[in-house]
Tab-separated table of C-alpha atoms in Angstrom:
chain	number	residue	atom	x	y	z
A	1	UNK	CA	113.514	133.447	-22.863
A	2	UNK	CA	115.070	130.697	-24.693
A	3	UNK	CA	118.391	129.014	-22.963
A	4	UNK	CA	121.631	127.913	-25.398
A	5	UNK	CA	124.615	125.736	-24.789
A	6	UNK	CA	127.355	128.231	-24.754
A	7	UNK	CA	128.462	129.298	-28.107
A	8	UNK	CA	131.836	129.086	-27.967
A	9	UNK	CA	131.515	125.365	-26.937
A	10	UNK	CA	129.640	123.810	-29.496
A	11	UNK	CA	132.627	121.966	-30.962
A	12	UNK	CA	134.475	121.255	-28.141
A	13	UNK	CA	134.073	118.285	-25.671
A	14	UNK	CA	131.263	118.928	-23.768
A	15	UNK	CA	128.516	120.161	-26.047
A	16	UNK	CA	126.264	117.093	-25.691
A	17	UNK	CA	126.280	118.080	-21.962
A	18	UNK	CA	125.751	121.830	-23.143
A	19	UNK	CA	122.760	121.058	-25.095
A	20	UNK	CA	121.596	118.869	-23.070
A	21	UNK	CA	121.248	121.123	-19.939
A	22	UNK	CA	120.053	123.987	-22.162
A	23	UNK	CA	116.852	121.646	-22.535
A	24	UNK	CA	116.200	121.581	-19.002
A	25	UNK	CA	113.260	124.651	-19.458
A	26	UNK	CA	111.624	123.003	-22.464
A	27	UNK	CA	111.427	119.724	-20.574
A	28	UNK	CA	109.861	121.681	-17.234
A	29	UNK	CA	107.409	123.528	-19.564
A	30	UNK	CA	106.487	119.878	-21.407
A	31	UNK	CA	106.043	118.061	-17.991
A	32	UNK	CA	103.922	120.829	-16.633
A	33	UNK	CA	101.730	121.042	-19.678
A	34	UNK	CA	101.717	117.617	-20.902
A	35	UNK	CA	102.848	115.229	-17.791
A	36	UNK	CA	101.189	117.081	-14.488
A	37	UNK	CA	97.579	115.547	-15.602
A	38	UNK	CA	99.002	111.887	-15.606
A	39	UNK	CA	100.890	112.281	-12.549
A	40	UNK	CA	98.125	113.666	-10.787
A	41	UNK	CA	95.617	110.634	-11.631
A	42	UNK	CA	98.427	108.292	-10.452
A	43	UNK	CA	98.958	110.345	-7.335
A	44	UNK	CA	95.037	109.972	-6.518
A	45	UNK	CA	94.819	106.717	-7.439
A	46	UNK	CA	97.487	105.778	-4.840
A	47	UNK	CA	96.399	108.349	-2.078
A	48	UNK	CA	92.737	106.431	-2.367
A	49	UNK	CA	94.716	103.548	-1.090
A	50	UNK	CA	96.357	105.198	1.773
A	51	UNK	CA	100.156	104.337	2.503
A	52	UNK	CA	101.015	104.009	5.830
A	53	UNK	CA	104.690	103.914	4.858
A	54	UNK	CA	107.424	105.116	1.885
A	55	UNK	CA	110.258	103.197	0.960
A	56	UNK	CA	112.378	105.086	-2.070
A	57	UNK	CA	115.035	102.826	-4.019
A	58	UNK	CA	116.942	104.202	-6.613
A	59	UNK	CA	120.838	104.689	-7.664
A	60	UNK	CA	123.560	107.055	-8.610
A	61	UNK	CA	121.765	110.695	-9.636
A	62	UNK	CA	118.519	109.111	-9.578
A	63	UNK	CA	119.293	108.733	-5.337
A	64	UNK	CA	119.454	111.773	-4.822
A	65	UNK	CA	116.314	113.122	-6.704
A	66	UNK	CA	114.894	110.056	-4.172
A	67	UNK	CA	116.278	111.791	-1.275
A	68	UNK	CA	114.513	115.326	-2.118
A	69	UNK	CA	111.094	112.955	-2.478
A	70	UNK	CA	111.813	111.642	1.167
A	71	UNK	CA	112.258	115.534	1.821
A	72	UNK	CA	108.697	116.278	-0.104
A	73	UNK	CA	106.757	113.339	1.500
A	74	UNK	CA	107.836	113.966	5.424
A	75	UNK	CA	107.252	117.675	5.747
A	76	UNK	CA	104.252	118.165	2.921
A	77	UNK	CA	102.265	115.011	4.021
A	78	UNK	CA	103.755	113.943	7.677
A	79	UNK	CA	103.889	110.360	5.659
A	80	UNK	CA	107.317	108.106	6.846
A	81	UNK	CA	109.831	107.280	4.198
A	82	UNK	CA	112.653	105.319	4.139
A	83	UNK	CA	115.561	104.716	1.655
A	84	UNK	CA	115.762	100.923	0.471
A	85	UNK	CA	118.949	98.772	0.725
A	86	UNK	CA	118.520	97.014	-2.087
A	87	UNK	CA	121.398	94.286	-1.091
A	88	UNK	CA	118.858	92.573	1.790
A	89	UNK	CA	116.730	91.732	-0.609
A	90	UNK	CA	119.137	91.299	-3.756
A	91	UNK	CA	122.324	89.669	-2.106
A	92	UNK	CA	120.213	88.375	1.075
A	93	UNK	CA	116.960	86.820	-0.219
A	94	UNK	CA	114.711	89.102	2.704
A	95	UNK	CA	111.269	89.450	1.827
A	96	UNK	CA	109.941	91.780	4.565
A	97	UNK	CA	106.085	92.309	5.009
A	98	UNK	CA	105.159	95.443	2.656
A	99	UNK	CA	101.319	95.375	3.218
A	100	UNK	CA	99.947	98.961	2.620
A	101	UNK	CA	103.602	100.284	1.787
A	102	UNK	CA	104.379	102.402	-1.275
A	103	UNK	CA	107.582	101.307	-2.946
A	104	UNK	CA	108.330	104.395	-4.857
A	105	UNK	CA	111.935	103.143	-7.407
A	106	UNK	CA	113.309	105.868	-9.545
A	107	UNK	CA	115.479	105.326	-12.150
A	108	UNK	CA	116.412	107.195	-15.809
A	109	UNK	CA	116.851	103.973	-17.586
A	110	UNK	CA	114.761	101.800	-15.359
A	111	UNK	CA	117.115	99.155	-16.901
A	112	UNK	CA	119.491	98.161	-13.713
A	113	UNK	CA	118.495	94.137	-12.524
A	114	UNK	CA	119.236	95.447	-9.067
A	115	UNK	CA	116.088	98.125	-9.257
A	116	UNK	CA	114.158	95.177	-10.944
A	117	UNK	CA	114.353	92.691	-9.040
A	118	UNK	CA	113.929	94.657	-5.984
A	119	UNK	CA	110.826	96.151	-7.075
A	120	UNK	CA	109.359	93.065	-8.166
A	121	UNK	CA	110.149	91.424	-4.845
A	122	UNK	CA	108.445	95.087	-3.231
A	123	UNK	CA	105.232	93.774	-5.351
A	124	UNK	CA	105.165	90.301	-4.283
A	125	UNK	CA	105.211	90.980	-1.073
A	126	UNK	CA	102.474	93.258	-0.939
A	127	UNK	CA	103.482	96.935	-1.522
A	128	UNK	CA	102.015	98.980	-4.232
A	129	UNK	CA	104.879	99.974	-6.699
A	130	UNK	CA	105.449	102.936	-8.287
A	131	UNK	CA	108.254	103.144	-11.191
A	132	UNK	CA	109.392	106.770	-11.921
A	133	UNK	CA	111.700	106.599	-15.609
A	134	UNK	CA	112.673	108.712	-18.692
A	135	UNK	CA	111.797	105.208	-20.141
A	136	UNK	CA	107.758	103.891	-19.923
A	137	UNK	CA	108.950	101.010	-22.302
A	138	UNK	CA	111.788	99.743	-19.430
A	139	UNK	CA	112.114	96.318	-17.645
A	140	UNK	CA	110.760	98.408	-14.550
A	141	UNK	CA	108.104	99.965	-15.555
A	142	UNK	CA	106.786	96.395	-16.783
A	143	UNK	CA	107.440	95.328	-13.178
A	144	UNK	CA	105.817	98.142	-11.398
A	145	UNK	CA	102.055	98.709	-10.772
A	146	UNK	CA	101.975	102.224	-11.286
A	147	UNK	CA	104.755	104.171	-13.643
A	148	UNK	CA	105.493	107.955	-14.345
A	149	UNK	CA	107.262	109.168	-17.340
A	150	UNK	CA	109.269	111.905	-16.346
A	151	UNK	CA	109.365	113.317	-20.035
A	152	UNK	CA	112.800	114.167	-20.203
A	153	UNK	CA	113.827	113.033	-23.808
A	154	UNK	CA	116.781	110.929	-24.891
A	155	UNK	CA	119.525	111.829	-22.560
A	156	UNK	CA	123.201	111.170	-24.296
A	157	UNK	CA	125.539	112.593	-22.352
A	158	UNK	CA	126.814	110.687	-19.478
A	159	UNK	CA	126.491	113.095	-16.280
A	160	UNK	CA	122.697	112.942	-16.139
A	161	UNK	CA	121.362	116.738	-15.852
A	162	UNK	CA	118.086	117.370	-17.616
A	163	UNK	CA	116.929	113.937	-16.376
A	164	UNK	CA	117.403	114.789	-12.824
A	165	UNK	CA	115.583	118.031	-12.778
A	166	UNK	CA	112.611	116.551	-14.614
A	167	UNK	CA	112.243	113.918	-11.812
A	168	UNK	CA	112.351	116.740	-9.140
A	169	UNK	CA	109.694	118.318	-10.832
A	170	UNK	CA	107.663	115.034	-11.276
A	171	UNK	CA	108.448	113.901	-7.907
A	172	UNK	CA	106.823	117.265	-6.526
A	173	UNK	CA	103.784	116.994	-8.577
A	174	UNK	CA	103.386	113.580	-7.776
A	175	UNK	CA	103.869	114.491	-3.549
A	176	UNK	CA	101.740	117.294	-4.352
A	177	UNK	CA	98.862	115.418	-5.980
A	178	UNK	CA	98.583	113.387	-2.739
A	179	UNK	CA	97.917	115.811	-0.959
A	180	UNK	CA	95.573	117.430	-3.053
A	181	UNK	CA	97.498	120.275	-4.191
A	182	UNK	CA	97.211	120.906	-8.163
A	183	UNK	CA	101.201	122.220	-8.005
A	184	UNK	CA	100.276	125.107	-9.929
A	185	UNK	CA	103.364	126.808	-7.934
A	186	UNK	CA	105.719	124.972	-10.155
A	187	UNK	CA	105.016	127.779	-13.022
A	188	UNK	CA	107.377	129.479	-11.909
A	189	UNK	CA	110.396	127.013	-12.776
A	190	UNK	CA	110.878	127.076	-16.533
A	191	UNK	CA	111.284	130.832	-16.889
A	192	UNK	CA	113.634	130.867	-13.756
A	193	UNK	CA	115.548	127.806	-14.981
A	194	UNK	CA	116.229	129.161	-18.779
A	195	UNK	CA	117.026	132.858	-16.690
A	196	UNK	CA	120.044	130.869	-14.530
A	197	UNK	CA	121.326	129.077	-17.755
A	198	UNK	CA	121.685	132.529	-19.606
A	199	UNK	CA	124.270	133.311	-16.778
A	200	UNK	CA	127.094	130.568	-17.577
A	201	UNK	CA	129.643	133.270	-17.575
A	202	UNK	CA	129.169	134.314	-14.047
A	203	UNK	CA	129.599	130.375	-13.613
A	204	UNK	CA	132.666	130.197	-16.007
A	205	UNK	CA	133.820	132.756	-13.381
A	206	UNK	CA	133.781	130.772	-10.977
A	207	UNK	CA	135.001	127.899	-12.510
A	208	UNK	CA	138.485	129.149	-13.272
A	209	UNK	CA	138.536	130.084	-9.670
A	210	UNK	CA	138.140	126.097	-8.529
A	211	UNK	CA	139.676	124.322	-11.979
A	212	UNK	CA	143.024	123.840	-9.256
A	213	UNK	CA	140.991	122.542	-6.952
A	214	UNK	CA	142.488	119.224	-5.128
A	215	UNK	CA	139.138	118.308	-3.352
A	216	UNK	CA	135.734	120.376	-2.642
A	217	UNK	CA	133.033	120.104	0.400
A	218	UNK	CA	129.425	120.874	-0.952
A	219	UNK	CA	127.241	121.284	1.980
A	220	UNK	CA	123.362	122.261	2.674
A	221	UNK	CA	120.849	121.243	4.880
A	222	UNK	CA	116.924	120.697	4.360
A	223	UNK	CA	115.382	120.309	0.936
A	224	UNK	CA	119.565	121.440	-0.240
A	225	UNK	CA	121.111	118.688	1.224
A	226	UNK	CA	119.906	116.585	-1.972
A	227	UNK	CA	121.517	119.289	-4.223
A	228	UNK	CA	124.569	119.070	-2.377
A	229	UNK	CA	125.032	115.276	-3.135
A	230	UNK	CA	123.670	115.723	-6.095
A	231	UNK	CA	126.632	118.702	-7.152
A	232	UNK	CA	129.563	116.502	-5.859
A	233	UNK	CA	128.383	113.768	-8.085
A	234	UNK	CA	128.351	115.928	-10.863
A	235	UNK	CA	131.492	117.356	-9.690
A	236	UNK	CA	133.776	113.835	-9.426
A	237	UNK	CA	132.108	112.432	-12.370
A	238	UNK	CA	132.810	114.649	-14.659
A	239	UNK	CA	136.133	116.728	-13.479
A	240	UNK	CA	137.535	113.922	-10.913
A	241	UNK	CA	137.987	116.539	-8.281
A	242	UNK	CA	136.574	114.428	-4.896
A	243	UNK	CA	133.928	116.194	-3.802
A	244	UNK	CA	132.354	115.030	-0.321
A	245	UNK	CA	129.057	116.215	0.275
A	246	UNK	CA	127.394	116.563	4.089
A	247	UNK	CA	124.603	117.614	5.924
A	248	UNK	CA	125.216	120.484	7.654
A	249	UNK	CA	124.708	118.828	10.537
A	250	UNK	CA	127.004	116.068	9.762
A	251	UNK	CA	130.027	118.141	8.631
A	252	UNK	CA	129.791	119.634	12.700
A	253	UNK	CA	130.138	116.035	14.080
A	254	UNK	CA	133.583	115.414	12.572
A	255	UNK	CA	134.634	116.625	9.284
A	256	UNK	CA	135.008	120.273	9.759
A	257	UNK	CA	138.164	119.075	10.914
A	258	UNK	CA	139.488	118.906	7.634
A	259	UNK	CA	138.301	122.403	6.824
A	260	UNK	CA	140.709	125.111	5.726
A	261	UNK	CA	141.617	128.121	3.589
A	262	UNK	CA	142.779	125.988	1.067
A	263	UNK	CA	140.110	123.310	-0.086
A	264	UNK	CA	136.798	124.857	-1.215
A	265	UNK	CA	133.311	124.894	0.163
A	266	UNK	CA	130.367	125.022	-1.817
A	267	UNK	CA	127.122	125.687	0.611
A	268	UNK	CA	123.140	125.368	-0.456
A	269	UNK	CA	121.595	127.751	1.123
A	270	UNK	CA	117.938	127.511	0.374
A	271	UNK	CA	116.005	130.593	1.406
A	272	UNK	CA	113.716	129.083	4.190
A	273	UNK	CA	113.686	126.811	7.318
A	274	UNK	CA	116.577	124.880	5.937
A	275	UNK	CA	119.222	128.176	5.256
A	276	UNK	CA	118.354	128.940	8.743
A	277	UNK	CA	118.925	125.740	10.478
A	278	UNK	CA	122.541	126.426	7.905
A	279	UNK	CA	123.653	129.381	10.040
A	280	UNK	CA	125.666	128.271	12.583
A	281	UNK	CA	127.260	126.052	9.973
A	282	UNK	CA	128.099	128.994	7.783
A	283	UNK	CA	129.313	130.962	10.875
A	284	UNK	CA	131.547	128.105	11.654
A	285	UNK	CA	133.157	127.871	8.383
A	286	UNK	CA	133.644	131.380	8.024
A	287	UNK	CA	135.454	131.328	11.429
A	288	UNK	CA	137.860	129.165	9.936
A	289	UNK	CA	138.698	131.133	7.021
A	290	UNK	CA	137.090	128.534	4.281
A	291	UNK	CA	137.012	129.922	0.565
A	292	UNK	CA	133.527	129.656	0.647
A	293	UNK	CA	131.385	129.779	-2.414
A	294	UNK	CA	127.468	129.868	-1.486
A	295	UNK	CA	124.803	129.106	-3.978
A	296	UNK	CA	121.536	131.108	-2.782
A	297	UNK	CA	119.687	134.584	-1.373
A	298	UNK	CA	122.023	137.336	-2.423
A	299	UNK	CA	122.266	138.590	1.464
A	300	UNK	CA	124.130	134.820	2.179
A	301	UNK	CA	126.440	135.480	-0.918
A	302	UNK	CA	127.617	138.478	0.003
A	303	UNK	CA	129.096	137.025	3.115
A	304	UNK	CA	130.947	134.418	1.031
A	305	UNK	CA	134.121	134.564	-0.420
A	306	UNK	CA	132.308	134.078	-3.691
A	307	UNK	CA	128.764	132.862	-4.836
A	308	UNK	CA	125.959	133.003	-7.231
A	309	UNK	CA	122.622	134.597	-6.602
A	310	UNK	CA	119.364	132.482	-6.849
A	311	UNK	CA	116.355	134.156	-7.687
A	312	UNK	CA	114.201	132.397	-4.597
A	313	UNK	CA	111.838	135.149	-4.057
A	314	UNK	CA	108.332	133.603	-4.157
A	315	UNK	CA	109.884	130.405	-4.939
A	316	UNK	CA	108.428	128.082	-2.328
A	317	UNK	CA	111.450	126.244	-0.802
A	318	UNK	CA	109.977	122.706	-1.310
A	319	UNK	CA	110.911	124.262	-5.395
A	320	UNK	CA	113.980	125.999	-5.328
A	321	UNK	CA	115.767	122.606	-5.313
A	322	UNK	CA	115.002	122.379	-8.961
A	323	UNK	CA	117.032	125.622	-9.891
A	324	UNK	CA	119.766	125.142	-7.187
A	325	UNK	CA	121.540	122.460	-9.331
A	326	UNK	CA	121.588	123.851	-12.301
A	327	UNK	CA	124.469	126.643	-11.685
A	328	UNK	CA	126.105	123.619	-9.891
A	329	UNK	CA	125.666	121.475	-13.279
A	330	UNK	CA	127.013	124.533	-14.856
A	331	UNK	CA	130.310	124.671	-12.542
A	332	UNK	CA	131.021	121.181	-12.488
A	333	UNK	CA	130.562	121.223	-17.077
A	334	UNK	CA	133.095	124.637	-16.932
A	335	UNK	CA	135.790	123.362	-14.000
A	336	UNK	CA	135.954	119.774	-16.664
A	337	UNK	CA	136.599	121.847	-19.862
A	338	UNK	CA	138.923	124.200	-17.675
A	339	UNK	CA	140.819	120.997	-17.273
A	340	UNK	CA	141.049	120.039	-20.337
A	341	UNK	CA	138.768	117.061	-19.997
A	342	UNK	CA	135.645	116.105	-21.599
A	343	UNK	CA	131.907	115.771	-19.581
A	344	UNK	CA	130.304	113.717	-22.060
A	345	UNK	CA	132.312	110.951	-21.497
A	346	UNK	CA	133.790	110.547	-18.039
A	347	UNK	CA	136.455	107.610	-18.192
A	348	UNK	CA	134.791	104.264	-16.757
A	349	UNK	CA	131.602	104.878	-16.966
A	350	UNK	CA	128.515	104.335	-18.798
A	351	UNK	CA	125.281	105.417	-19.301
A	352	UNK	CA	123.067	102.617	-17.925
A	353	UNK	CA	124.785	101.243	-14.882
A	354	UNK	CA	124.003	97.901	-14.039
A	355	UNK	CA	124.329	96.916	-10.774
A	356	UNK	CA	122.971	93.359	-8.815
């Protein structure tokens, strides 16, 4: 099954976006056949070495596609990760003993100084650095030890989408060739991920629904909570609505205070240890009459004021973080042409962000 960018979009604002998320099965199918080989030889090259401890730095999109690798490395190998701040050793000068440390920095562009320099300081003070980039020819993949190309293509439009599912699935091949594993459970994605993309009416659906929206919630927990973050930057970067995305442990210590029938909530619901530890979060927010829209297992949408089905059956749930976004890249590309705006150029920004 081949995926297109809808039809009736291709000359409206929006269609780099389109086309660009229509890719997203040809670049899983090209990183499976072509990239899993190279990943893998990286990922036993640094397992021979034996990190005692992760630390993940990355920014913006790229983050979050960190976050699920913290995710991946905790539960699949029991190894300890951390998330950098890359201001101690950027703005403060700190140069903290990383003997035996992996210093894992994603990054599309691996063009931001901040990501640089912080990787270079990683490396001179002892950790073995791993670049993961849509670019093998960038400033920090000449820095790093080790780099991954994530095999994504030229990316134009600004909201990054194909890029950040083609480090998901890199990121899992590379957790799952320390371990061992050959990832051969990944198959699976391409098919499932042009299948979801053939369904951007249901999502146009849903769109018109939210395009009045005044402010969203996007919660999960587990291997979703990345995919939450991950849909309310897509969501305020492209359409402006704010979107505020929590654990759903976090949005019980406080914010479901702001919770009503009015503002909707989008909930990840990934079928496995993470939907159920979700539950009591879900009863909560049904008890207070939220317009909730849940993206998962058809038995959690039907419960919802309105959803869209994933197709997680045999999808391990380490995976199903990969097709999760993509109706969410979907809804945030429909709610922005709804509003008459255009997602391939959201106003202030630019492609590669360069931070210090």
């Amino acid at each position: 099954m081949t995926a297109t960018a809808p039809d009736d979009h291709r000359e409206l604002p929006g269609r780099i976006m389109a086309r660009e998320m229509a890719e997203q099965p040809a670049v899983l199918r090209r990183i499976l056949a072509e990239g899993a080989p190279a990943v893998r030889r990286v990922a036993e090259e640094i397992a021979a070495r034996s990190p005692r401890f992760v630390l993940l730095t990355a920014r913006g999109t790229s983050d979050n596609a960190a976050l699920y690798a913290k995710y991946l490395l905790e539960i699949r190998l029991g190894l300890p990760c951390g998330l950098t701040s890359m201001s101690t050793i950027t703005a403060y000068g700190a140069r903290p003993d990383l003997t035996d440390v992996l210093a894992v920095t994603v990054s599309q562009s691996g063009g931001s100084p901040d990501l640089v320099a912080s990787t270079r300081a990683a490396r001179e003070a002892g950790a073995i650095t791993l670049a993961v980039t849509n670019n093998p020819d960038s400033s920090l993949a000449g820095v790093s030890e080790y780099h991954i190309d994530i095999m994504a293509g030229p990316e134009k439009a600004l909201p990054a989408t194909k890029t950040y599912t083609a480090s998901l699935l890199t990121l899992y091949l590379f957790a799952e060739g320390l371990r061992g594993g050959d990832g051969a459970p990944a198959q699976v994605l391409p098919d499932l991920a042009a299948q979801l993309l053939g369904r951007h009416d249901e999502v146009r659906a849903l769109a018109a629904r939210y395009r009045f929206a005044e402010r969203m919630v996007i919660t999960s927990r587990g291997y979703g909570y990345p995919t939450a973050r991950e849909a309310a930057l897509k969501l305020m970067e492209t359409s402006y609505i704010p979107a505020l995305s929590y654990s759903g442990a976090d949005l019980l210590h406080g914010p479901l205070a702001m919770v009503d029938n009015v503002s909707p909530v989008i909930a990840v619901v990934t079928a496995g240890k993470g939907g159920e530890a979700l539950q009591p979060v879900l009863d909560r927010l049904r008890g207070r009459g939220a317009d909730l829209m849940v993206v998962g297992p058809r038995r959690h949408v039907e419960k919802a004021s309105a959803g869209f089905v994933l197709p997680t059956e045999g999808v391990p749930e380490e995976l199903q973080a990969v097709l999760e976004i993509i109706p969410l890249q979907l809804l945030a590309y429909e709610i922005t042409i709804a509003r008459g705006q255009d997602p391939d150029a959201p106003r202030a920004l630019a492609k590669v962000t360069e931070t210090h």
